[in-house]
Amino acid sequence: MTNMKRRTFLKGSVAAGAVGAAMGAGLLTPRIVLAAWPTAAFEAKSVDSALDALAGSHALEGSDKISIRAPDIAENGAVVPVSISSDIPGIESMSIIAEKNANPLTASFTLGKGAEGFVSTRIKMGKTSSVIAVVKAGGKLYSTGKEVKVTIGGCGG
Amino acid sequence: MASIKIRAKLSDGVTTVKALIQHPMETGQRKDKKTGKLIPAHFIQEVTCEHNGTNVMTALWGPAVSKNPYLSFKFKGAKVGDSLKLSWVDNKGENDSTETQVS
């Protein structure tokens, strides 16, 4: 009898231990991390609704303190290098938007402690469009844009 | 799986981080030419970078970031030899991370 109880107790603790180990090893963390991914913003079909979903507003203020580095003509729309830099103080996030893509929001970078106002990446563009850099600082949105001509689209098959 | 190549260089107090990640970044809009069926979306959604355990940058990506993504950013406050950890998670829950030292 006592033996039986000991057995169930052991089984129970082994199961609990497995869950604990899974959490410890980070197996359950992706779910938590992904909760932060703004699905609505990335699935939005227009620049305004993407910004509404991402930042709660689409009131953009043009700024000459943001610069975009992207090619004037992109021969291959599948790989368009884009860098944005800004010296606006207190930047919270920097986003890259390709205006005429099916889902305009491409990437959004949240800057942590000590991060400088600079991000660089490569994006896909379906067709010739304006690339918009949106910088969020002090609760306001600042933006600047640059036209990129695409000769071969990067979103088709 | 070593899917990440990363370099962090300190110069004049600013650390420049450059990373290349191997990933198909499938948009979910492309069709398989043979079968005519849509290839399901498979792309990185979040990349995070920690300097000595403190988050310095979080990138939220949509499927329109290029295949085998390149990422670069800058931050202040690191010293040579500091640890820098970069991790990514994609829409299927796959993930990878790597650690490097600031040089």
PDB file of C-alpha atoms in Angstrom:
ATOM      1  CA  MET A   1       0.000   0.000   0.000  1.00  0.00           C
ATOM      2  CA  THR A   2       2.637   2.468   1.003  1.00  0.00           C
ATOM      3  CA  ASN A   3       4.580   1.275  -1.995  1.00  0.00           C
ATOM      4  CA  MET A   4       1.707   2.145  -4.356  1.00  0.00           C
ATOM      5  CA  LYS A   5       1.433   5.671  -3.018  1.00  0.00           C
ATOM      6  CA  ARG A   6       5.115   6.195  -3.421  1.00  0.00           C
ATOM      7  CA  ARG A   7       4.801   5.116  -7.047  1.00  0.00           C
ATOM      8  CA  THR A   8       2.052   7.650  -7.918  1.00  0.00           C
ATOM      9  CA  PHE A   9       3.959  10.324  -6.095  1.00  0.00           C
ATOM     10  CA  LEU A  10       7.038   9.646  -8.165  1.00  0.00           C
ATOM     11  CA  LYS A  11       5.054   9.670 -11.411  1.00  0.00           C
ATOM     12  CA  GLY A  12       3.530  13.019 -10.516  1.00  0.00           C
ATOM     13  CA  SER A  13       6.830  14.634  -9.693  1.00  0.00           C
ATOM     14  CA  VAL A  14       8.451  13.334 -12.883  1.00  0.00           C
ATOM     15  CA  ALA A  15       5.675  14.891 -14.994  1.00  0.00           C
ATOM     16  CA  ALA A  16       5.957  18.201 -13.181  1.00  0.00           C
ATOM     17  CA  GLY A  17       9.715  18.087 -13.616  1.00  0.00           C
ATOM     18  CA  ALA A  18       9.371  17.627 -17.375  1.00  0.00           C
ATOM     19  CA  VAL A  19       7.183  20.709 -17.720  1.00  0.00           C
ATOM     20  CA  GLY A  20       9.627  22.699 -15.645  1.00  0.00           C
ATOM     21  CA  ALA A  21      12.543  21.547 -17.764  1.00  0.00           C
ATOM     22  CA  ALA A  22      10.701  22.442 -20.976  1.00  0.00           C
ATOM     23  CA  MET A  23      10.110  25.946 -19.713  1.00  0.00           C
ATOM     24  CA  GLY A  24      13.671  26.242 -18.522  1.00  0.00           C
ATOM     25  CA  ALA A  25      15.051  25.129 -21.875  1.00  0.00           C
ATOM     26  CA  GLY A  26      13.034  27.799 -23.623  1.00  0.00           C
ATOM     27  CA  LEU A  27      10.756  25.359 -25.422  1.00  0.00           C
ATOM     28  CA  LEU A  28       7.699  27.254 -24.311  1.00  0.00           C
ATOM     29  CA  THR A  29       9.078  30.747 -24.732  1.00  0.00           C
ATOM     30  CA  PRO A  30       8.443  31.239 -28.492  1.00  0.00           C
ATOM     31  CA  ARG A  31       4.723  31.423 -27.788  1.00  0.00           C
ATOM     32  CA  ILE A  32       5.276  34.185 -25.265  1.00  0.00           C
ATOM     33  CA  VAL A  33       7.673  36.060 -27.511  1.00  0.00           C
ATOM     34  CA  LEU A  34       5.339  35.867 -30.489  1.00  0.00           C
ATOM     35  CA  ALA A  35       2.505  37.409 -28.534  1.00  0.00           C
ATOM     36  CA  ALA A  36       4.301  40.715 -29.096  1.00  0.00           C
ATOM     37  CA  TRP A  37       4.242  40.355 -32.880  1.00  0.00           C
ATOM     38  CA  PRO A  38       1.653  42.858 -34.188  1.00  0.00           C
ATOM     39  CA  THR A  39      -0.233  40.646 -36.643  1.00  0.00           C
ATOM     40  CA  ALA A  40      -2.786  43.314 -37.550  1.00  0.00           C
ATOM     41  CA  ALA A  41      -0.067  45.814 -38.432  1.00  0.00           C
ATOM     42  CA  PHE A  42       1.801  43.384 -40.691  1.00  0.00           C
ATOM     43  CA  GLU A  43      -1.387  42.197 -42.392  1.00  0.00           C
ATOM     44  CA  ALA A  44      -2.750  45.692 -42.982  1.00  0.00           C
ATOM     45  CA  LYS A  45      -3.225  46.572 -46.654  1.00  0.00           C
ATOM     46  CA  SER A  46      -2.577  50.300 -46.410  1.00  0.00           C
ATOM     47  CA  VAL A  47       0.087  52.459 -44.821  1.00  0.00           C
ATOM     48  CA  ASP A  48      -2.450  54.253 -42.612  1.00  0.00           C
ATOM     49  CA  SER A  49      -4.045  51.131 -41.181  1.00  0.00           C
ATOM     50  CA  ALA A  50      -0.631  49.517 -40.648  1.00  0.00           C
ATOM     51  CA  LEU A  51       0.510  52.521 -38.632  1.00  0.00           C
ATOM     52  CA  ASP A  52      -2.763  52.640 -36.700  1.00  0.00           C
ATOM     53  CA  ALA A  53      -2.259  49.014 -35.685  1.00  0.00           C
ATOM     54  CA  LEU A  54       1.437  49.430 -34.953  1.00  0.00           C
ATOM     55  CA  ALA A  55       1.627  52.806 -33.263  1.00  0.00           C
ATOM     56  CA  GLY A  56      -1.990  53.738 -32.618  1.00  0.00           C
ATOM     57  CA  SER A  57      -1.868  56.686 -35.008  1.00  0.00           C
ATOM     58  CA  HIS A  58      -1.015  57.530 -38.589  1.00  0.00           C
ATOM     59  CA  ALA A  59      -0.426  61.234 -38.046  1.00  0.00           C
ATOM     60  CA  LEU A  60       2.980  61.521 -39.691  1.00  0.00           C
ATOM     61  CA  GLU A  61       5.099  64.599 -39.422  1.00  0.00           C
ATOM     62  CA  GLY A  62       7.642  65.073 -42.164  1.00  0.00           C
ATOM     63  CA  SER A  63      11.159  65.401 -40.820  1.00  0.00           C
ATOM     64  CA  ASP A  64      14.502  66.308 -42.333  1.00  0.00           C
ATOM     65  CA  LYS A  65      16.243  64.632 -39.407  1.00  0.00           C
ATOM     66  CA  ILE A  66      15.663  61.195 -40.868  1.00  0.00           C
ATOM     67  CA  SER A  67      17.648  59.928 -43.792  1.00  0.00           C
ATOM     68  CA  ILE A  68      16.984  56.881 -45.920  1.00  0.00           C
ATOM     69  CA  ARG A  69      19.665  55.157 -47.888  1.00  0.00           C
ATOM     70  CA  ALA A  70      18.199  53.031 -50.630  1.00  0.00           C
ATOM     71  CA  PRO A  71      18.982  52.666 -54.326  1.00  0.00           C
ATOM     72  CA  ASP A  72      17.212  54.965 -56.839  1.00  0.00           C
ATOM     73  CA  ILE A  73      16.753  51.970 -59.084  1.00  0.00           C
ATOM     74  CA  ALA A  74      16.588  48.453 -57.704  1.00  0.00           C
ATOM     75  CA  GLU A  75      17.298  45.905 -60.398  1.00  0.00           C
ATOM     76  CA  ASN A  76      16.127  43.078 -58.219  1.00  0.00           C
ATOM     77  CA  GLY A  77      13.059  43.799 -56.090  1.00  0.00           C
ATOM     78  CA  ALA A  78      13.758  40.727 -53.968  1.00  0.00           C
ATOM     79  CA  VAL A  79      16.783  42.361 -52.395  1.00  0.00           C
ATOM     80  CA  VAL A  80      16.583  46.096 -51.838  1.00  0.00           C
ATOM     81  CA  PRO A  81      19.064  47.372 -49.257  1.00  0.00           C
ATOM     82  CA  VAL A  82      17.524  50.029 -47.021  1.00  0.00           C
ATOM     83  CA  SER A  83      19.209  51.925 -44.197  1.00  0.00           C
ATOM     84  CA  ILE A  84      17.547  54.531 -42.067  1.00  0.00           C
ATOM     85  CA  SER A  85      19.281  56.824 -39.676  1.00  0.00           C
ATOM     86  CA  SER A  86      18.060  59.667 -37.552  1.00  0.00           C
ATOM     87  CA  ASP A  87      19.375  61.965 -34.846  1.00  0.00           C
ATOM     88  CA  ILE A  88      15.989  62.762 -33.341  1.00  0.00           C
ATOM     89  CA  PRO A  89      16.436  62.407 -29.548  1.00  0.00           C
ATOM     90  CA  GLY A  90      14.582  59.680 -27.660  1.00  0.00           C
ATOM     91  CA  ILE A  91      13.810  57.326 -30.522  1.00  0.00           C
ATOM     92  CA  GLU A  92      11.569  54.454 -29.462  1.00  0.00           C
ATOM     93  CA  SER A  93      11.210  52.640 -32.746  1.00  0.00           C
ATOM     94  CA  MET A  94      12.092  52.840 -36.434  1.00  0.00           C
ATOM     95  CA  SER A  95       9.944  51.227 -39.112  1.00  0.00           C
ATOM     96  CA  ILE A  96      10.393  50.575 -42.805  1.00  0.00           C
ATOM     97  CA  ILE A  97       7.332  50.713 -45.043  1.00  0.00           C
ATOM     98  CA  ALA A  98       7.151  49.889 -48.758  1.00  0.00           C
ATOM     99  CA  GLU A  99       4.075  51.825 -49.785  1.00  0.00           C
ATOM    100  CA  LYS A 100       2.876  49.706 -52.706  1.00  0.00           C
ATOM    101  CA  ASN A 101       3.599  46.259 -51.292  1.00  0.00           C
ATOM    102  CA  ALA A 102       0.506  44.105 -50.637  1.00  0.00           C
ATOM    103  CA  ASN A 103       1.252  44.510 -46.942  1.00  0.00           C
ATOM    104  CA  PRO A 104       3.157  47.780 -46.685  1.00  0.00           C
ATOM    105  CA  LEU A 105       4.712  47.325 -43.240  1.00  0.00           C
ATOM    106  CA  THR A 106       8.027  45.561 -43.777  1.00  0.00           C
ATOM    107  CA  ALA A 107       9.961  45.814 -40.564  1.00  0.00           C
ATOM    108  CA  SER A 108       9.809  47.641 -37.280  1.00  0.00           C
ATOM    109  CA  PHE A 109      12.806  47.975 -34.987  1.00  0.00           C
ATOM    110  CA  THR A 110      12.304  48.757 -31.321  1.00  0.00           C
ATOM    111  CA  LEU A 111      15.387  50.402 -29.922  1.00  0.00           C
ATOM    112  CA  GLY A 112      16.549  49.484 -26.439  1.00  0.00           C
ATOM    113  CA  LYS A 113      18.881  51.188 -24.010  1.00  0.00           C
ATOM    114  CA  GLY A 114      21.884  52.804 -25.658  1.00  0.00           C
ATOM    115  CA  ALA A 115      20.793  52.066 -29.219  1.00  0.00           C
ATOM    116  CA  GLU A 116      21.636  54.657 -31.847  1.00  0.00           C
ATOM    117  CA  GLY A 117      19.158  55.887 -34.433  1.00  0.00           C
ATOM    118  CA  PHE A 118      20.393  53.584 -37.157  1.00  0.00           C
ATOM    119  CA  VAL A 119      19.099  50.372 -38.684  1.00  0.00           C
ATOM    120  CA  SER A 120      19.898  48.659 -41.930  1.00  0.00           C
ATOM    121  CA  THR A 121      18.378  45.651 -43.630  1.00  0.00           C
ATOM    122  CA  ARG A 122      17.271  44.293 -47.010  1.00  0.00           C
ATOM    123  CA  ILE A 123      13.658  44.183 -48.105  1.00  0.00           C
ATOM    124  CA  LYS A 124      11.478  42.818 -50.926  1.00  0.00           C
ATOM    125  CA  MET A 125       9.494  45.197 -53.110  1.00  0.00           C
ATOM    126  CA  GLY A 126       6.741  44.142 -55.497  1.00  0.00           C
ATOM    127  CA  LYS A 127       6.914  47.217 -57.691  1.00  0.00           C
ATOM    128  CA  THR A 128       8.205  50.762 -57.941  1.00  0.00           C
ATOM    129  CA  SER A 129       7.117  52.509 -54.812  1.00  0.00           C
ATOM    130  CA  SER A 130       7.987  54.965 -52.155  1.00  0.00           C
ATOM    131  CA  VAL A 131       9.924  53.582 -49.193  1.00  0.00           C
ATOM    132  CA  ILE A 132       8.863  55.342 -46.032  1.00  0.00           C
ATOM    133  CA  ALA A 133      10.902  55.487 -42.846  1.00  0.00           C
ATOM    134  CA  VAL A 134       8.788  56.118 -39.775  1.00  0.00           C
ATOM    135  CA  VAL A 135      10.529  57.086 -36.546  1.00  0.00           C
ATOM    136  CA  LYS A 136       8.629  57.101 -33.281  1.00  0.00           C
ATOM    137  CA  ALA A 137      10.065  59.456 -30.673  1.00  0.00           C
ATOM    138  CA  GLY A 138       8.393  60.968 -27.627  1.00  0.00           C
ATOM    139  CA  GLY A 139       5.065  59.462 -28.643  1.00  0.00           C
ATOM    140  CA  LYS A 140       5.075  61.226 -32.028  1.00  0.00           C
ATOM    141  CA  LEU A 141       5.641  59.804 -35.485  1.00  0.00           C
ATOM    142  CA  TYR A 142       8.130  61.383 -37.874  1.00  0.00           C
ATOM    143  CA  SER A 143       8.676  60.243 -41.398  1.00  0.00           C
ATOM    144  CA  THR A 144      10.517  60.713 -44.611  1.00  0.00           C
ATOM    145  CA  GLY A 145      10.225  58.882 -47.906  1.00  0.00           C
ATOM    146  CA  LYS A 146      12.269  57.928 -50.946  1.00  0.00           C
ATOM    147  CA  GLU A 147      11.128  56.636 -54.322  1.00  0.00           C
ATOM    148  CA  VAL A 148      12.710  53.356 -55.378  1.00  0.00           C
ATOM    149  CA  LYS A 149      12.265  52.158 -58.956  1.00  0.00           C
ATOM    150  CA  VAL A 150      11.958  48.412 -59.218  1.00  0.00           C
ATOM    151  CA  THR A 151      12.675  46.793 -62.564  1.00  0.00           C
ATOM    152  CA  ILE A 152      11.966  43.181 -61.532  1.00  0.00           C
ATOM    153  CA  GLY A 153       9.466  42.666 -58.719  1.00  0.00           C
ATOM    154  CA  GLY A 154      10.483  40.550 -55.769  1.00  0.00           C
ATOM    155  CA  CYS A 155       7.113  39.244 -54.652  1.00  0.00           C
ATOM    156  CA  GLY A 156       6.043  37.166 -57.656  1.00  0.00           C
ATOM    157  CA  GLY A 157       7.006  33.578 -58.343  1.00  0.00           C
TER     158      GLY A 157
ATOM    159  CA  MET B   1      21.998  24.827 -36.374  1.00  0.00           C
ATOM    160  CA  ALA B   2      24.234  27.672 -37.004  1.00  0.00           C
ATOM    161  CA  SER B   3      21.998  29.981 -38.939  1.00  0.00           C
ATOM    162  CA  ILE B   4      23.486  33.237 -37.714  1.00  0.00           C
ATOM    163  CA  LYS B   5      26.687  35.019 -38.627  1.00  0.00           C
ATOM    164  CA  ILE B   6      27.326  38.015 -36.432  1.00  0.00           C
ATOM    165  CA  ARG B   7      30.023  40.626 -35.982  1.00  0.00           C
ATOM    166  CA  ALA B   8      30.133  43.420 -33.419  1.00  0.00           C
ATOM    167  CA  LYS B   9      32.803  46.081 -33.740  1.00  0.00           C
ATOM    168  CA  LEU B  10      33.471  48.867 -31.263  1.00  0.00           C
ATOM    169  CA  SER B  11      34.691  52.181 -32.599  1.00  0.00           C
ATOM    170  CA  ASP B  12      34.585  55.591 -30.867  1.00  0.00           C
ATOM    171  CA  GLY B  13      32.230  54.274 -28.177  1.00  0.00           C
ATOM    172  CA  VAL B  14      29.683  53.022 -30.680  1.00  0.00           C
ATOM    173  CA  THR B  15      29.287  49.312 -31.348  1.00  0.00           C
ATOM    174  CA  THR B  16      28.169  48.407 -34.851  1.00  0.00           C
ATOM    175  CA  VAL B  17      26.464  45.051 -35.046  1.00  0.00           C
ATOM    176  CA  LYS B  18      26.113  43.279 -38.377  1.00  0.00           C
ATOM    177  CA  ALA B  19      24.305  39.994 -38.693  1.00  0.00           C
ATOM    178  CA  LEU B  20      23.351  37.607 -41.474  1.00  0.00           C
ATOM    179  CA  ILE B  21      20.715  34.976 -40.816  1.00  0.00           C
ATOM    180  CA  GLN B  22      20.039  32.011 -43.068  1.00  0.00           C
ATOM    181  CA  HIS B  23      16.309  31.717 -43.547  1.00  0.00           C
ATOM    182  CA  PRO B  24      13.993  31.200 -46.564  1.00  0.00           C
ATOM    183  CA  MET B  25      11.699  34.139 -45.625  1.00  0.00           C
ATOM    184  CA  GLU B  26       8.815  32.683 -47.644  1.00  0.00           C
ATOM    185  CA  THR B  27       6.014  35.240 -48.049  1.00  0.00           C
ATOM    186  CA  GLY B  28       3.093  32.874 -48.513  1.00  0.00           C
ATOM    187  CA  GLN B  29       2.260  34.670 -51.779  1.00  0.00           C
ATOM    188  CA  ARG B  30       4.538  32.666 -54.060  1.00  0.00           C
ATOM    189  CA  LYS B  31       3.247  29.701 -56.026  1.00  0.00           C
ATOM    190  CA  ASP B  32       5.086  26.474 -56.602  1.00  0.00           C
ATOM    191  CA  LYS B  33       5.662  26.452 -60.371  1.00  0.00           C
ATOM    192  CA  LYS B  34       5.143  22.686 -60.687  1.00  0.00           C
ATOM    193  CA  THR B  35       2.007  22.237 -58.628  1.00  0.00           C
ATOM    194  CA  GLY B  36       0.509  25.727 -58.829  1.00  0.00           C
ATOM    195  CA  LYS B  37      -0.089  25.630 -55.099  1.00  0.00           C
ATOM    196  CA  LEU B  38       0.833  28.440 -52.758  1.00  0.00           C
ATOM    197  CA  ILE B  39       4.007  27.890 -50.796  1.00  0.00           C
ATOM    198  CA  PRO B  40       3.101  28.420 -47.137  1.00  0.00           C
ATOM    199  CA  ALA B  41       4.520  31.464 -45.402  1.00  0.00           C
ATOM    200  CA  HIS B  42       7.680  30.878 -43.410  1.00  0.00           C
ATOM    201  CA  PHE B  43       9.453  33.951 -42.147  1.00  0.00           C
ATOM    202  CA  ILE B  44      11.249  35.344 -39.119  1.00  0.00           C
ATOM    203  CA  GLN B  45       8.945  37.459 -36.972  1.00  0.00           C
ATOM    204  CA  GLU B  46      11.214  38.645 -34.238  1.00  0.00           C
ATOM    205  CA  VAL B  47      14.931  39.193 -33.787  1.00  0.00           C
ATOM    206  CA  THR B  48      16.250  40.306 -30.431  1.00  0.00           C
ATOM    207  CA  CYS B  49      19.705  41.379 -29.389  1.00  0.00           C
ATOM    208  CA  GLU B  50      20.968  41.469 -25.827  1.00  0.00           C
ATOM    209  CA  HIS B  51      24.120  43.154 -24.598  1.00  0.00           C
ATOM    210  CA  ASN B  52      25.247  41.569 -21.299  1.00  0.00           C
ATOM    211  CA  GLY B  53      21.670  40.422 -20.779  1.00  0.00           C
ATOM    212  CA  THR B  54      20.010  43.808 -21.487  1.00  0.00           C
ATOM    213  CA  ASN B  55      17.906  44.187 -24.603  1.00  0.00           C
ATOM    214  CA  VAL B  56      19.362  46.735 -27.011  1.00  0.00           C
ATOM    215  CA  MET B  57      17.210  46.086 -30.076  1.00  0.00           C
ATOM    216  CA  THR B  58      14.120  44.125 -31.054  1.00  0.00           C
ATOM    217  CA  ALA B  59      13.266  43.798 -34.724  1.00  0.00           C
ATOM    218  CA  LEU B  60       9.738  42.843 -35.724  1.00  0.00           C
ATOM    219  CA  TRP B  61       9.734  41.554 -39.273  1.00  0.00           C
ATOM    220  CA  GLY B  62       7.068  40.847 -41.816  1.00  0.00           C
ATOM    221  CA  PRO B  63       7.473  38.471 -44.749  1.00  0.00           C
ATOM    222  CA  ALA B  64       8.776  41.317 -46.939  1.00  0.00           C
ATOM    223  CA  VAL B  65      12.239  41.174 -45.439  1.00  0.00           C
ATOM    224  CA  SER B  66      14.582  39.547 -47.972  1.00  0.00           C
ATOM    225  CA  LYS B  67      15.629  35.919 -47.969  1.00  0.00           C
ATOM    226  CA  ASN B  68      18.685  35.241 -45.808  1.00  0.00           C
ATOM    227  CA  PRO B  69      18.149  38.539 -43.997  1.00  0.00           C
ATOM    228  CA  TYR B  70      20.843  41.062 -43.240  1.00  0.00           C
ATOM    229  CA  LEU B  71      20.557  43.280 -40.220  1.00  0.00           C
ATOM    230  CA  SER B  72      22.718  46.051 -38.907  1.00  0.00           C
ATOM    231  CA  PHE B  73      22.324  48.483 -36.036  1.00  0.00           C
ATOM    232  CA  LYS B  74      24.426  50.520 -33.616  1.00  0.00           C
ATOM    233  CA  PHE B  75      24.442  51.021 -29.879  1.00  0.00           C
ATOM    234  CA  LYS B  76      26.482  52.742 -27.197  1.00  0.00           C
ATOM    235  CA  GLY B  77      27.804  51.550 -23.860  1.00  0.00           C
ATOM    236  CA  ALA B  78      29.619  48.321 -24.712  1.00  0.00           C
ATOM    237  CA  LYS B  79      33.227  47.421 -23.980  1.00  0.00           C
ATOM    238  CA  VAL B  80      35.521  45.085 -25.887  1.00  0.00           C
ATOM    239  CA  GLY B  81      34.837  41.511 -24.771  1.00  0.00           C
ATOM    240  CA  ASP B  82      31.225  42.164 -23.726  1.00  0.00           C
ATOM    241  CA  SER B  83      28.783  39.450 -24.608  1.00  0.00           C
ATOM    242  CA  LEU B  84      26.180  39.999 -27.290  1.00  0.00           C
ATOM    243  CA  LYS B  85      23.376  37.541 -27.882  1.00  0.00           C
ATOM    244  CA  LEU B  86      21.223  37.519 -30.989  1.00  0.00           C
ATOM    245  CA  SER B  87      18.128  35.339 -31.279  1.00  0.00           C
ATOM    246  CA  TRP B  88      15.323  34.913 -33.772  1.00  0.00           C
ATOM    247  CA  VAL B  89      11.911  33.263 -33.809  1.00  0.00           C
ATOM    248  CA  ASP B  90       9.881  32.556 -36.948  1.00  0.00           C
ATOM    249  CA  ASN B  91       6.154  32.086 -37.590  1.00  0.00           C
ATOM    250  CA  LYS B  92       6.468  28.309 -37.170  1.00  0.00           C
ATOM    251  CA  GLY B  93       8.049  28.701 -33.754  1.00  0.00           C
ATOM    252  CA  GLU B  94      11.489  27.681 -35.006  1.00  0.00           C
ATOM    253  CA  ASN B  95      14.267  29.629 -33.403  1.00  0.00           C
ATOM    254  CA  ASP B  96      17.998  29.990 -33.060  1.00  0.00           C
ATOM    255  CA  SER B  97      20.420  32.133 -31.152  1.00  0.00           C
ATOM    256  CA  THR B  98      24.098  32.827 -31.036  1.00  0.00           C
ATOM    257  CA  GLU B  99      26.488  34.650 -28.804  1.00  0.00           C
ATOM    258  CA  THR B 100      29.502  36.704 -29.709  1.00  0.00           C
ATOM    259  CA  GLN B 101      31.953  39.112 -28.124  1.00  0.00           C
ATOM    260  CA  VAL B 102      32.296  42.780 -28.938  1.00  0.00           C
ATOM    261  CA  SER B 103      35.652  43.348 -30.655  1.00  0.00           C
TER     262      SER B 103
END
